[in-house]
Every structure is written in C-alpha cells, then in structure tokens.
Tab-separated table of N, CA and C in Angstrom:
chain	number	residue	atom	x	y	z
A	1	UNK	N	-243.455	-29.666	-135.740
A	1	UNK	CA	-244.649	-29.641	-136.576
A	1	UNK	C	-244.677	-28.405	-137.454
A	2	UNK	N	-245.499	-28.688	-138.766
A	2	UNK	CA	-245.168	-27.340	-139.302
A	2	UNK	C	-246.893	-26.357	-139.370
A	3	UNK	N	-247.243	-25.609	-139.610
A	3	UNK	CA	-248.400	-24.686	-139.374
A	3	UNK	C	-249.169	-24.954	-139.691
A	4	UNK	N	-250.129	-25.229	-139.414
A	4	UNK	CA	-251.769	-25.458	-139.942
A	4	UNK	C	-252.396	-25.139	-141.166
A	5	UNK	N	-251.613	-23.816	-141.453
A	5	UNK	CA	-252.080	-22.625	-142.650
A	5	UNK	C	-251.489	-22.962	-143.497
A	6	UNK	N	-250.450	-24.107	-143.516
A	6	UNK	CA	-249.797	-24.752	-144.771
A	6	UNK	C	-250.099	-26.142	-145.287
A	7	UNK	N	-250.505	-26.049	-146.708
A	7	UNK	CA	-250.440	-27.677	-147.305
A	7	UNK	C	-249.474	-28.593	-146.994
A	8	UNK	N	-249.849	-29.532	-146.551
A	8	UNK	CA	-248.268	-30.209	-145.813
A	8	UNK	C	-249.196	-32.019	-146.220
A	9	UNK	N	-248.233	-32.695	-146.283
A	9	UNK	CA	-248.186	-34.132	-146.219
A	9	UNK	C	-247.643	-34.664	-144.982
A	10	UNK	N	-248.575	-35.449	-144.183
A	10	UNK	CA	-247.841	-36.426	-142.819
A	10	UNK	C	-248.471	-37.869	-143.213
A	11	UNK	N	-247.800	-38.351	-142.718
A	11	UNK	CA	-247.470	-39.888	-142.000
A	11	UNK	C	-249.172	-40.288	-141.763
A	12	UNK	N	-249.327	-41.483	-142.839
A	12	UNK	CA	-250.698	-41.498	-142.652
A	12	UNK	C	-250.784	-42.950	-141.697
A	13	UNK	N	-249.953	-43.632	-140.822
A	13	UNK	CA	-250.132	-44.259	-139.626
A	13	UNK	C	-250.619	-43.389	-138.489
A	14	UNK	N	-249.662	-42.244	-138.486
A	14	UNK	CA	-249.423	-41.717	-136.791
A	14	UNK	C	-249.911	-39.570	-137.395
A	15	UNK	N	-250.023	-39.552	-138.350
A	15	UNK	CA	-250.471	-38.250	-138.729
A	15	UNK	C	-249.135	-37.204	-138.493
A	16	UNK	N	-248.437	-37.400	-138.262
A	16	UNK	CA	-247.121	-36.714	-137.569
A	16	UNK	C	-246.549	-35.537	-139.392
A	17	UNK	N	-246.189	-34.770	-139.096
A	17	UNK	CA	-245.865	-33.708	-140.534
A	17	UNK	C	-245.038	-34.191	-141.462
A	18	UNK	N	-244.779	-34.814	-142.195
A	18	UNK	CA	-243.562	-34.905	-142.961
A	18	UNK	C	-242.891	-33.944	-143.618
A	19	UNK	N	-243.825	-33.021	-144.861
A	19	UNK	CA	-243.013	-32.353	-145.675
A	19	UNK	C	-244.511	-31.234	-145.828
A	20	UNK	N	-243.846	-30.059	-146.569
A	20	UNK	CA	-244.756	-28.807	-147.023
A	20	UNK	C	-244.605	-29.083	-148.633
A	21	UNK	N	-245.860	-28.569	-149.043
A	21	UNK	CA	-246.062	-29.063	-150.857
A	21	UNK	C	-244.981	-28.425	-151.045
A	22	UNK	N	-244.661	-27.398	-150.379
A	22	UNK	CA	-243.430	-26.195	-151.349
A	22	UNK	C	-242.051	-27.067	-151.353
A	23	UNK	N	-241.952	-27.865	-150.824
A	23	UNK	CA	-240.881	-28.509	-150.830
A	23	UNK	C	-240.969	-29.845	-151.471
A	24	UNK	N	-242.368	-30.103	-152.753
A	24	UNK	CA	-242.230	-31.324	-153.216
A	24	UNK	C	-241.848	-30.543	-154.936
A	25	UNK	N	-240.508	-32.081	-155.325
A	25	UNK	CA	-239.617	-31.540	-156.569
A	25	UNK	C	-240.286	-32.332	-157.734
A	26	UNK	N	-241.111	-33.555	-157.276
A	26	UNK	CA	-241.280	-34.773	-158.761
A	26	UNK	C	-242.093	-35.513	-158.073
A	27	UNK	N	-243.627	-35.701	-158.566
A	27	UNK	CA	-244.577	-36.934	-158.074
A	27	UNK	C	-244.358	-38.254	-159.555
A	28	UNK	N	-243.157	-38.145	-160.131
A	28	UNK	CA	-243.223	-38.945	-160.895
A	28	UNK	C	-242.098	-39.485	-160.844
A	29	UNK	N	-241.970	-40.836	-159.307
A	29	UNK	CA	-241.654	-41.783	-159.040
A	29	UNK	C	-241.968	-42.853	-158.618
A	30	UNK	N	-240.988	-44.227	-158.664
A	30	UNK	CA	-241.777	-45.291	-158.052
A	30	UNK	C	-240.831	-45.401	-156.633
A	31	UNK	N	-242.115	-46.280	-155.976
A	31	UNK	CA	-241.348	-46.792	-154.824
A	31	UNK	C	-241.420	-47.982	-154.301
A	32	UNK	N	-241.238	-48.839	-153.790
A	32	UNK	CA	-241.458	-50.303	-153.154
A	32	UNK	C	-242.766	-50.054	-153.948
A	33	UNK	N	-243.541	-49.496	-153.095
A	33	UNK	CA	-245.276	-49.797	-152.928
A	33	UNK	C	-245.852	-49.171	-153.828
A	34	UNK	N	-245.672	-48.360	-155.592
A	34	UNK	CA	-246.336	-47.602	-155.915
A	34	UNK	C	-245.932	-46.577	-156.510
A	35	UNK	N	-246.571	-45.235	-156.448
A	35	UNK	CA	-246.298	-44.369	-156.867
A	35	UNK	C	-245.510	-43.520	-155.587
A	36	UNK	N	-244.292	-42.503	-155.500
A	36	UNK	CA	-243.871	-42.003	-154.761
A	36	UNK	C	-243.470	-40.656	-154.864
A	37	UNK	N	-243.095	-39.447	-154.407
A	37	UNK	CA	-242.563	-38.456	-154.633
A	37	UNK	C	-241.196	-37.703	-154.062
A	38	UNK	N	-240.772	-36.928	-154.596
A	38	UNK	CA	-239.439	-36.802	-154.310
A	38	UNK	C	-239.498	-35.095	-153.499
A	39	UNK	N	-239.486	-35.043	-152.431
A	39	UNK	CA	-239.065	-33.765	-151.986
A	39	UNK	C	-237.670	-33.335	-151.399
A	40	UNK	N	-237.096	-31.900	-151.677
A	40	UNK	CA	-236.142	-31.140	-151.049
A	40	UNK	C	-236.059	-31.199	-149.845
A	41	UNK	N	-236.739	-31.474	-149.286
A	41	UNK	CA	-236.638	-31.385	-147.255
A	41	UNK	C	-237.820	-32.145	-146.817
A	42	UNK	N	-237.665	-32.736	-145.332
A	42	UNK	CA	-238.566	-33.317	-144.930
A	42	UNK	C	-238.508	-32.985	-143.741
A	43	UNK	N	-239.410	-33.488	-142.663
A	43	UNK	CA	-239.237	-32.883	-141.068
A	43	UNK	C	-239.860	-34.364	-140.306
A	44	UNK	N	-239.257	-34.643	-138.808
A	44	UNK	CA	-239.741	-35.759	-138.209
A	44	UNK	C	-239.597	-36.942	-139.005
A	45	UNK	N	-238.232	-37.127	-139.545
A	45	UNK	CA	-238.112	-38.168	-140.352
A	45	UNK	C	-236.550	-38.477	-139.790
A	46	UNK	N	-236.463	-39.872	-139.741
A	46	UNK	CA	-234.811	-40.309	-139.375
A	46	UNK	C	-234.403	-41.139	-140.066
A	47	UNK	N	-233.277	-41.290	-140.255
A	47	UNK	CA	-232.390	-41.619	-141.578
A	47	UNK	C	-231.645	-42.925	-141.274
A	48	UNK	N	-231.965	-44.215	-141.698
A	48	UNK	CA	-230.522	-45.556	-141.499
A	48	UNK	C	-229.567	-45.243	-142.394
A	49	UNK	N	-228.503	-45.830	-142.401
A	49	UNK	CA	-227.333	-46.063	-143.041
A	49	UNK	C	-227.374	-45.991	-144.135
A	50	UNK	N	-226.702	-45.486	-144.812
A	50	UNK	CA	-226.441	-45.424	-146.404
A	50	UNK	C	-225.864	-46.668	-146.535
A	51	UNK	N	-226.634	-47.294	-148.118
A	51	UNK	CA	-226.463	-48.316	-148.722
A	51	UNK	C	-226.589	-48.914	-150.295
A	52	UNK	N	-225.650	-49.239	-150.989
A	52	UNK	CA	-226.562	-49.374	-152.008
A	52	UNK	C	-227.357	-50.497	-152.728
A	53	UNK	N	-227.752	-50.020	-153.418
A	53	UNK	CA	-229.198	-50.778	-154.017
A	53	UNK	C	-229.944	-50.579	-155.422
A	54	UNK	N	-229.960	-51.327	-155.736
A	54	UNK	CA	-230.956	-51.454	-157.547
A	54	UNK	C	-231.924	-50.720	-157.544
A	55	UNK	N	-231.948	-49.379	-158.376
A	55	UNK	CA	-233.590	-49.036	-158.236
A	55	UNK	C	-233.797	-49.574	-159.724
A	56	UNK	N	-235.185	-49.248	-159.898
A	56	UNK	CA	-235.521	-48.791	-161.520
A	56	UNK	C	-234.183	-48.086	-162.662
A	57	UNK	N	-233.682	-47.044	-161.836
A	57	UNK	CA	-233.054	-46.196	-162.915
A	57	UNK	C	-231.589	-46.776	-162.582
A	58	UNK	N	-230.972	-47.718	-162.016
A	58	UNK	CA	-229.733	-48.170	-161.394
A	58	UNK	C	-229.728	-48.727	-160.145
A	59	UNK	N	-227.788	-48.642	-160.237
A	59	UNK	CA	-227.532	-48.539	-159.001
A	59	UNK	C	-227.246	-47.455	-158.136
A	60	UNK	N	-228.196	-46.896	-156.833
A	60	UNK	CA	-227.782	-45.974	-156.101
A	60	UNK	C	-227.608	-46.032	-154.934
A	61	UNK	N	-226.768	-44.962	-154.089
A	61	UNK	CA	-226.548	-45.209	-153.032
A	61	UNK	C	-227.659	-44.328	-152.057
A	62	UNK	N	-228.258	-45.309	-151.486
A	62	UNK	CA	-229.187	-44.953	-150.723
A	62	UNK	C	-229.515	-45.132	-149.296
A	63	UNK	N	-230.572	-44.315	-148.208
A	63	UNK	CA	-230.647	-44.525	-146.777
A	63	UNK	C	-232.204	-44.928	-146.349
A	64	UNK	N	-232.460	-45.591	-146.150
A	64	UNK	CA	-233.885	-45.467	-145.508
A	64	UNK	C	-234.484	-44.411	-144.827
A	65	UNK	N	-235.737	-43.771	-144.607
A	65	UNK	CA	-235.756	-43.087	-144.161
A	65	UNK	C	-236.954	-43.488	-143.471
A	66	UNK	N	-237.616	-42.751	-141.896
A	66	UNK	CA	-238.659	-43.789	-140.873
A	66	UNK	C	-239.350	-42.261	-140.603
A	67	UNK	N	-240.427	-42.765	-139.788
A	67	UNK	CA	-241.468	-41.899	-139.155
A	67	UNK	C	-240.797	-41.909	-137.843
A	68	UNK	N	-240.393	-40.343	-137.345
A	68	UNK	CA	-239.632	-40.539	-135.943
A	68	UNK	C	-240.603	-40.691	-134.962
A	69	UNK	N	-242.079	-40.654	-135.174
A	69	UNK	CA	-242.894	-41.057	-134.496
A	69	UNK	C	-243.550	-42.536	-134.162
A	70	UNK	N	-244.014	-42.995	-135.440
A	70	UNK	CA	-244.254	-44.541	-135.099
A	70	UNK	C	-243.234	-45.584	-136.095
A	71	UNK	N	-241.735	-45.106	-136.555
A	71	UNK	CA	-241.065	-45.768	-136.724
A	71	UNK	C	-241.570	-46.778	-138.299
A	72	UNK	N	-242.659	-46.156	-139.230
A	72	UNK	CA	-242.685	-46.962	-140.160
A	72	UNK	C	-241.835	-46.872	-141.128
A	73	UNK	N	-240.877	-47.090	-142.063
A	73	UNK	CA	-240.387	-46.761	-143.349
A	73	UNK	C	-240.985	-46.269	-144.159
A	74	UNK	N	-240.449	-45.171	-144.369
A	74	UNK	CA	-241.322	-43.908	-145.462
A	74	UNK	C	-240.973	-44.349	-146.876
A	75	UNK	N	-239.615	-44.375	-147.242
A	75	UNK	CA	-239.343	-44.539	-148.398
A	75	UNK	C	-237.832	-44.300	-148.206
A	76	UNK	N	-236.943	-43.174	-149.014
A	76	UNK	CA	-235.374	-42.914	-148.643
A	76	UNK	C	-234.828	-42.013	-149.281
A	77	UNK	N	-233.526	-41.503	-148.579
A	77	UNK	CA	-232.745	-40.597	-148.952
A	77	UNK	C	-232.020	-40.802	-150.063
A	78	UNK	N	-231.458	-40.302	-151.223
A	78	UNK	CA	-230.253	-39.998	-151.440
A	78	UNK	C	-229.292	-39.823	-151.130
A	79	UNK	N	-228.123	-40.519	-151.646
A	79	UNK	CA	-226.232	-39.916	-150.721
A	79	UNK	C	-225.999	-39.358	-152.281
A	80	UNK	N	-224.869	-40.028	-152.327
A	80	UNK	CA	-223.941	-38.914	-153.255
A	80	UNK	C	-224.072	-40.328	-154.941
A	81	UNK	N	-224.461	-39.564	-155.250
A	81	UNK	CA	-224.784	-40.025	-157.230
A	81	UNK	C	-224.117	-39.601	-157.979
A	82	UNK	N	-223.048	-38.859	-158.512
A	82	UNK	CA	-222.406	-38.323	-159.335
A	82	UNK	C	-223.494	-38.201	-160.646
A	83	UNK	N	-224.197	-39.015	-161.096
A	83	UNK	CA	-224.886	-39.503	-162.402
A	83	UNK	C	-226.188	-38.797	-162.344
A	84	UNK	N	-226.750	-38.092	-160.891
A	84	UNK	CA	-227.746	-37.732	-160.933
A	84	UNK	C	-227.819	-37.086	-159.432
A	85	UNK	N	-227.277	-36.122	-160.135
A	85	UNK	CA	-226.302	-34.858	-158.963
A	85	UNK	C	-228.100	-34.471	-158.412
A	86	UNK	N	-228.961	-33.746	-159.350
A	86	UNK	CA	-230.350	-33.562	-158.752
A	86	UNK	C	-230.881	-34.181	-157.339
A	87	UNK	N	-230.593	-35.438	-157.060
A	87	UNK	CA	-231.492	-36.064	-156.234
A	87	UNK	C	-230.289	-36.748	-154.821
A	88	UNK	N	-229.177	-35.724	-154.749
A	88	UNK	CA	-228.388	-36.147	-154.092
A	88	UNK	C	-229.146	-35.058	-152.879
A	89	UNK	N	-229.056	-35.701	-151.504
A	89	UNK	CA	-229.948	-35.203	-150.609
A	89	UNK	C	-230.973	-35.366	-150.246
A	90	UNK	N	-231.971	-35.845	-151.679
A	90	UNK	CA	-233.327	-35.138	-151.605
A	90	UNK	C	-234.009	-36.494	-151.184
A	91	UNK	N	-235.221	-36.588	-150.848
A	91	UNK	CA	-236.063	-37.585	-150.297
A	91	UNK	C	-237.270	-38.054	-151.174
A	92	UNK	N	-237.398	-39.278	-151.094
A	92	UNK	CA	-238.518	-40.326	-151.486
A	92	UNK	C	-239.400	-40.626	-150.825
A	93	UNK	N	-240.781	-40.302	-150.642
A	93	UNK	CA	-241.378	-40.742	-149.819
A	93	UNK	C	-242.951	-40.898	-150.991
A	94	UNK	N	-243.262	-42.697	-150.376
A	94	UNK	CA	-244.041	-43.564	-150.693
A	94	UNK	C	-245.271	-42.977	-150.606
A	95	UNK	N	-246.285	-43.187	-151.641
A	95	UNK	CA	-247.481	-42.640	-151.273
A	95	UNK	C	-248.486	-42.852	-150.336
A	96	UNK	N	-248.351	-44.296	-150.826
A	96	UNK	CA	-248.801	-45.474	-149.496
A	96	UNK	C	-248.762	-44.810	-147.887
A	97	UNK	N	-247.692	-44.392	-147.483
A	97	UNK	CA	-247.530	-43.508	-146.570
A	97	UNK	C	-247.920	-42.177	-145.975
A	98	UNK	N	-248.131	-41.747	-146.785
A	98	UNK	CA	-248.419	-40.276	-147.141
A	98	UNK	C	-250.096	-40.156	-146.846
A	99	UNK	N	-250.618	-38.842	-146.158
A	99	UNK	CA	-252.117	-38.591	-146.312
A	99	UNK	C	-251.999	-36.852	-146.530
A	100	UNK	N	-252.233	-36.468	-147.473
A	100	UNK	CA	-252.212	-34.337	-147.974
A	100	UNK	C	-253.427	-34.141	-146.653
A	101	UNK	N	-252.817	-32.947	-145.823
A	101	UNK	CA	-253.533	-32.047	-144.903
A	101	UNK	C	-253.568	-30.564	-145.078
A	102	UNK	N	-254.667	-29.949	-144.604
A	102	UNK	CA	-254.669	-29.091	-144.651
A	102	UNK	C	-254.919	-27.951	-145.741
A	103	UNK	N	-255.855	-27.685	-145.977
A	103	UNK	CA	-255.999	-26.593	-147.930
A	103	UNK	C	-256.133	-27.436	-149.057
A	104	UNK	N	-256.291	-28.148	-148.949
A	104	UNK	CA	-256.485	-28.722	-150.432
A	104	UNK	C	-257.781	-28.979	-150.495
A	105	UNK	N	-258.035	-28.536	-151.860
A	105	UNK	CA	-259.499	-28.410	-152.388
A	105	UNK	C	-259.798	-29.157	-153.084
C-alpha cells in the first residue's frame, strides 16, 4: 500500500492502491470503457501474457493488467513498440476502474 499523505488512485471495486498521481504520464487516452490514463508505475497490479492487438493508434503488443486483489481487469501494459518507444513499459489503466484518494480538493 502506498501512504495516506499521498494522492494516489485505487481500484474502485476492492479500494486496493494502484498508482501515485506522481507517477501519472497522459490522461489523454482511450480504453475499452472510456477515457483512460497512462502511468510510469503501478503497485498491486498483475500482468497476463503479452499479446497483440488493434488499438486506436495500431497494432501493439500488449498485456492485460488485473487488480491483485479482486482480480478485475484494469486496463494494460505495454511490451516492446519500436514506433512508440514512450509507452514501452508503461501502464493503462481505465477510468471506469479507477476512484482518486486522498488530497484532492
């Protein structure tokens, strides 16, 4: 879990931490469900198989990524893009999913 004293986004099934604002890169994506955002790191999140798949902007190779708590699909990882070296690593996660805790005014 990450600190209380930090703006953080969790898992709005099971409330569990996902990510700290400091680690969000772009709220200007889509996802299955909506609007989504792209962060540098995430926490309590587990990863399926890399695969690829059609987004909006192509084809990329991508992983699912779940709530290691109640197992919902968040949204997904990045693997390796050559075309869009930026977002190799980095994570997608659905808004739909998502509830902001903690400091926000």
């Amino acid at each position: 879990y990450l600190p209380r004293s930090l703006r953080t986004y969790s898992c709005v099934h099971c409330r569990d931490h996902l990510a700290r604002h400091e680690e969000l890169i772009s709220k200007s994506f889509q996802g299955s469900h909506g609007r989504a955002y792209l962060f540098n790191s995430v926490v309590n999140v587990g990863c399926g198989p890399a695969e690829q798949r059609l987004l909006l902007t192509g084809l990329h190779s991508v992983a699912d990524i779940f709530c290691q708590s109640c197992k919902t699909t968040l949204g997904w990882k990045y693997a390796f893009e050559s075309s869009q070296k930026y977002k190799e690593g980095k994570f997608i996660i659905e808004m739909s999913h998502m509830v902001k805790e903690n400091g926000w005014d």
